[in-house]
Amino acid sequence: MKKSEVISSSSSGTNSAAEKIMEGISKQILGAELYEMENRELKMQNKALSKQNKVLMEQSRELMELPVLRQKHEELTRRYESLTKKRNEDQAKLKKKGDLAKLKKEKEDQQVDFKKEKENLEREIRELKEKIKQLECCCVIL
């Protein structure tokens, strides 16, 4: 073998080794890029899932309030009925007394008080009914 053949075979072996090293480096770069893309995708998925989780937690909190709101609605309804009954009883007592001037004054005061209380209770009942409707809609969505 001549000296030039030895050098050429030696350099082709070196070139082949260098090519293999370059291929390995290229594969590592591609792998790193793929890892970064997957990591970005996972971060985006994580953000979307976090938003969904936040919405679900809010809905869950609202649904937990539903029994309390129903109980308060029932309590307000009982109070309203009790006030109506008491007003009717009081009016019956006042009629028995026979004192028209006193009866009218007490009746007016009572009606004003009753009207205010009735309006307050009706407003609260409407608000509670609306809140219950909203929460029941959330239940249907879930």
XYZ file of N, CA and C in Angstrom:
426
model
N 0.824 -1.166 0.000
C 0.000 0.000 0.000
C 0.874 1.237 0.000
N 0.427 2.172 -0.763
C 1.211 3.389 -0.859
C 0.793 4.341 0.240
N 1.605 5.325 0.407
C 1.374 6.300 1.461
C 0.082 7.077 1.209
N -0.250 7.421 -0.010
C -1.454 8.182 -0.324
C -2.703 7.354 -0.064
N -2.645 6.043 -0.284
C -3.782 5.172 -0.013
C -4.053 5.102 1.482
N -2.992 5.045 2.256
C -3.128 4.992 3.704
C -3.770 6.281 4.205
N -3.317 7.400 3.687
C -3.852 8.694 4.115
C -5.316 8.802 3.716
N -5.664 8.368 2.486
C -7.038 8.495 2.036
C -7.952 7.570 2.815
N -7.522 6.353 3.105
C -8.368 5.454 3.891
C -8.501 5.971 5.314
N -7.435 6.548 5.812
C -7.467 7.108 7.152
C -8.405 8.316 7.199
N -8.368 9.165 6.187
C -9.223 10.346 6.194
C -10.679 9.976 5.942
N -10.947 8.936 5.151
C -12.336 8.530 4.942
C -12.913 7.952 6.229
N -12.107 7.269 7.004
C -12.555 6.767 8.304
C -12.852 7.913 9.248
N -12.018 8.930 9.190
C -12.222 10.106 10.027
C -13.486 10.843 9.595
N -13.681 10.976 8.276
C -14.891 11.631 7.758
C -16.133 10.868 8.176
N -16.066 9.556 8.093
C -17.211 8.726 8.478
C -17.524 8.912 9.962
N -16.507 8.943 10.784
C -16.708 9.142 12.219
C -17.278 10.534 12.485
N -16.770 11.523 11.768
C -17.266 12.891 11.936
C -18.726 12.980 11.506
N -19.068 12.292 10.404
C -20.454 12.288 9.940
C -21.370 11.648 10.974
N -20.912 10.567 11.557
C -21.722 9.895 12.585
C -21.920 10.803 13.799
N -20.868 11.508 14.173
C -20.971 12.444 15.299
C -21.962 13.555 14.954
N -21.882 14.086 13.722
C -22.793 15.144 13.277
C -24.232 14.639 13.261
N -24.422 13.397 12.792
C -25.766 12.814 12.789
C -26.298 12.701 14.218
N -25.446 12.267 15.132
C -25.844 12.145 16.536
C -26.236 13.492 17.125
N -25.440 14.508 16.821
C -25.735 15.852 17.313
C -27.050 16.352 16.722
N -27.255 16.114 15.419
C -28.502 16.529 14.764
C -29.699 15.850 15.414
N -29.556 14.556 15.708
C -30.649 13.828 16.366
C -30.933 14.405 17.749
N -29.864 14.767 18.470
C -30.055 15.362 19.794
C -30.758 16.718 19.690
N -30.392 17.512 18.683
C -31.033 18.816 18.478
C -32.506 18.627 18.153
N -32.806 17.681 17.244
C -34.200 17.392 16.904
C -34.969 16.912 18.132
N -34.324 16.067 18.923
C -34.964 15.578 20.150
C -35.253 16.714 21.115
N -34.308 17.638 21.252
C -34.505 18.781 22.148
C -35.633 19.674 21.636
N -35.688 19.892 20.317
C -36.761 20.707 19.741
C -38.115 20.037 19.937
N -38.152 18.726 19.735
C -39.388 17.976 19.941
C -39.825 18.068 21.404
N -38.866 17.948 22.315
C -39.153 18.065 23.744
C -39.742 19.441 24.061
N -39.150 20.503 23.473
C -39.653 21.856 23.710
C -41.071 22.016 23.179
N -41.350 21.461 21.989
C -42.699 21.552 21.424
C -43.698 20.824 22.315
N -43.340 19.622 22.744
C -44.231 18.861 23.623
C -44.445 19.598 24.935
N -43.384 20.196 25.453
C -43.473 20.945 26.705
C -44.418 22.139 26.544
N -44.318 22.867 25.410
C -45.224 23.988 25.148
C -46.668 23.511 25.066
N -46.881 22.404 24.363
C -48.233 21.847 24.249
C -48.789 21.489 25.619
N -47.966 20.852 26.431
C -48.414 20.465 27.769
C -48.723 21.690 28.626
N -47.935 22.745 28.480
C -48.209 23.972 29.233
C -49.539 24.580 28.807
N -49.813 24.570 27.480
C -51.089 25.109 26.996
C -52.246 24.255 27.505
N -52.078 22.934 27.477
C -53.117 22.044 27.996
C -53.333 22.295 29.486
N -52.239 22.501 30.210
C -52.327 22.756 31.646
C -53.093 24.053 31.919
N -52.838 25.100 31.112
C -53.567 26.359 31.285
C -55.053 26.152 31.049
N -55.386 25.431 29.970
C -56.800 25.191 29.654
C -57.463 24.401 30.774
N -56.784 23.386 31.273
C -57.342 22.575 32.358
C -57.472 23.387 33.642
N -56.538 24.292 33.882
C -56.626 25.147 35.069
C -57.845 26.056 34.981
N -58.104 26.593 33.780
C -59.293 27.433 33.606
C -60.558 26.622 33.830
N -60.607 25.413 33.262
C -61.773 24.555 33.454
C -61.956 24.233 34.931
N -60.866 23.949 35.607
C -60.926 23.616 37.029
C -61.465 24.794 37.832
N -61.027 26.007 37.484
C -61.498 27.197 38.196
C -63.007 27.359 38.019
N -63.491 27.174 36.782
C -64.927 27.285 36.506
C -65.689 26.229 37.292
N -65.191 25.007 37.276
C -65.870 23.923 37.987
C -65.871 24.150 39.495
N -64.798 24.692 40.032
C -64.744 24.978 41.470
C -65.774 26.052 41.828
N -65.917 27.066 40.981
C -66.902 28.126 41.220
C -68.318 27.553 41.175
N -68.579 26.711 40.179
C -69.900 26.093 40.079
C -70.159 25.196 41.283
N -69.141 24.491 41.719
C -69.282 23.613 42.883
C -69.620 24.426 44.128
N -68.957 25.574 44.276
C -69.225 26.434 45.436
C -70.671 26.935 45.392
N -71.118 27.328 44.193
C -72.493 27.810 44.057
C -73.493 26.700 44.360
N -73.185 25.492 43.906
C -74.096 24.373 44.153
C -74.161 24.029 45.642
N -73.068 24.258 46.343
C -73.061 23.991 47.778
C -73.929 25.018 48.514
N -74.102 26.214 47.915
C -74.934 27.248 48.531
C -76.422 26.971 48.332
N -76.777 26.171 47.340
C -78.174 25.942 46.981
C -79.030 25.453 48.149
N -78.628 24.435 48.928
C -79.467 23.999 50.054
C -79.670 25.104 51.099
N -78.647 25.907 51.333
C -78.757 27.003 52.304
C -79.768 28.028 51.801
N -79.724 28.328 50.508
C -80.671 29.294 49.945
C -82.095 28.765 50.004
N -82.270 27.488 49.733
C -83.614 26.904 49.818
C -84.137 26.969 51.250
N -83.272 26.662 52.205
C -83.673 26.699 53.607
C -84.061 28.130 54.001
N -83.284 29.117 53.565
C -83.597 30.507 53.882
C -84.919 30.913 53.229
N -85.150 30.461 52.008
C -86.409 30.750 51.313
C -87.583 30.186 52.102
N -87.457 28.947 52.578
C -88.527 28.329 53.371
C -88.755 29.102 54.667
N -87.664 29.517 55.306
C -87.771 30.279 56.555
C -88.479 31.614 56.316
N -88.115 32.314 55.250
C -88.755 33.593 54.942
C -90.231 33.399 54.605
N -90.543 32.325 53.922
C -91.943 32.033 53.598
C -92.734 31.784 54.875
N -92.165 31.027 55.813
C -92.841 30.783 57.103
C -93.039 32.092 57.863
N -92.024 32.944 57.873
C -92.148 34.236 58.557
C -93.234 35.089 57.915
N -93.277 35.081 56.603
C -94.298 35.837 55.872
C -95.690 35.336 56.239
N -95.866 34.021 56.247
C -97.164 33.438 56.608
C -97.514 33.749 58.058
N -96.514 33.699 58.936
C -96.732 34.010 60.347
C -97.160 35.470 60.520
N -96.501 36.367 59.804
C -96.874 37.784 59.882
C -98.292 38.013 59.363
N -98.645 37.334 58.299
C -99.999 37.465 57.756
C -101.023 36.979 58.774
N -100.737 35.845 59.395
C -101.646 35.291 60.402
C -101.768 36.256 61.583
N -100.626 36.774 62.048
C -100.634 37.702 63.180
C -101.410 38.971 62.826
N -101.217 39.475 61.634
C -101.943 40.671 61.204
C -103.448 40.413 61.216
N -103.846 39.273 60.687
C -105.274 38.936 60.667
C -105.833 38.817 62.086
N -105.070 38.194 62.981
C -105.501 38.067 64.379
C -105.596 39.441 65.035
N -104.577 40.278 64.793
C -104.571 41.621 65.371
C -105.738 42.455 64.852
N -106.026 42.321 63.576
C -107.156 43.058 63.016
C -108.472 42.587 63.642
N -108.577 41.293 63.869
C -109.790 40.760 64.505
C -109.927 41.306 65.928
N -108.816 41.373 66.678
C -108.842 41.911 68.042
C -109.231 43.385 68.034
N -108.661 44.122 67.091
C -108.956 45.553 67.019
C -110.428 45.803 66.695
N -110.991 44.983 65.855
C -112.410 45.136 65.508
C -113.298 44.912 66.729
N -112.878 44.003 67.595
C -113.663 43.696 68.793
C -113.641 44.847 69.790
N -112.606 45.638 69.791
C -112.481 46.710 70.779
C -113.533 47.788 70.567
N -113.859 48.047 69.321
C -114.917 49.013 69.054
C -114.479 50.457 69.009
N -113.283 50.770 69.369
C -112.813 52.157 69.344
C -112.311 52.463 67.932
N -113.160 53.140 67.135
C -112.845 53.356 65.731
C -111.597 54.211 65.507
N -111.421 55.269 66.243
C -110.259 56.141 66.052
C -108.965 55.377 66.326
N -108.979 54.688 67.453
C -107.807 53.904 67.816
C -107.614 52.769 66.811
N -108.699 52.181 66.420
C -108.656 51.071 65.468
C -108.048 51.523 64.140
N -108.491 52.684 63.646
C -107.969 53.190 62.382
C -106.481 53.500 62.473
N -106.075 54.161 63.571
C -104.664 54.518 63.743
C -103.792 53.268 63.817
N -104.195 52.329 64.641
C -103.421 51.094 64.771
C -103.403 50.317 63.455
N -104.538 50.332 62.796
C -104.628 49.626 61.519
C -103.691 50.257 60.485
N -103.673 51.591 60.424
C -102.788 52.275 59.477
C -101.321 51.990 59.785
N -100.981 52.103 61.072
C -99.598 51.806 61.473
C -99.230 50.363 61.125
N -100.157 49.489 61.440
C -99.917 48.071 61.182
C -99.782 47.807 59.679
N -100.629 48.447 58.886
C -100.568 48.242 57.441
C -99.270 48.781 56.860
N -98.825 49.919 57.363
C -97.554 50.474 56.896
C -96.417 49.519 57.242
N -96.398 49.079 58.510
C -95.358 48.137 58.935
C -95.449 46.837 58.146
N -96.668 46.348 58.010
C -96.861 45.092 57.289
C -96.433 45.244 55.829
N -96.798 46.367 55.229
C -96.457 46.597 53.830
C -94.939 46.632 53.639
N -94.247 47.328 54.551
C -92.787 47.390 54.472
C -92.185 45.997 54.630
N -92.628 45.287 55.643
C -92.109 43.943 55.892
C -92.439 43.013 54.724
N -93.670 43.145 54.213
C -94.094 42.314 53.081
C -93.221 42.587 51.858
N -92.989 43.879 51.574
C -92.153 44.236 50.426
C -90.738 43.696 50.594
N -90.200 43.837 51.816
C -88.861 43.309 52.075
C -88.815 41.795 51.888
N -89.802 41.112 52.446
C -89.832 39.652 52.327
C -90.045 39.213 50.883
N -90.949 39.890 50.189
C -91.192 39.534 48.787
C -89.949 39.763 47.941
N -89.237 40.863 48.219
C -88.005 41.134 47.488
C -86.977 40.035 47.756
N -86.820 39.665 49.024
C -85.876 38.607 49.365
C -86.284 37.283 48.739
N -87.586 36.995 48.739
C -88.074 35.747 48.139
C -87.791 35.746 46.640
N -88.043 36.892 45.971
C -87.754 36.972 44.530
C -86.269 36.768 44.272
N -85.430 37.414 45.082
C -83.985 37.273 44.916
C -83.561 35.825 45.119
N -84.119 35.189 46.139
C -83.772 33.793 46.402
C -84.258 32.882 45.280
N -85.467 33.134 44.788
C -85.973 32.322 43.668
C -85.078 32.478 42.454
N -84.648 33.705 42.183
C -83.776 33.949 41.037
C -82.438 33.240 41.225
N -81.897 33.324 42.418
C -80.622 32.663 42.710
C -80.775 31.150 42.572
N -81.900 30.608 43.046
C -82.157 29.167 42.937
C -82.258 28.777 41.468
N -82.951 29.582 40.665
C -83.052 29.294 39.230
C -81.672 29.274 38.591
N -80.852 30.266 38.943
C -79.508 30.329 38.371
C -78.701 29.104 38.768
N -78.799 28.713 40.020
C -78.029 27.566 40.491
C -78.559 26.269 39.891
N -79.879 26.178 39.696
C -80.432 24.983 39.064
C -79.988 24.899 37.613
N -79.843 26.039 36.958
C -79.327 26.039 35.588
C -77.894 25.511 35.576
N -77.117 25.897 36.579
C -75.750 25.392 36.692
C -75.770 23.874 36.868
N -76.739 23.365 37.637
C -76.847 21.919 37.859
C -77.111 21.213 36.537
N -77.954 21.775 35.711
C -78.292 21.163 34.422
C -77.065 21.143 33.526
N -76.284 22.230 33.566
C -75.094 22.321 32.729
C -74.089 21.253 33.134
N -73.916 21.044 34.438
C -72.945 20.059 34.897
C -73.429 18.695 34.533
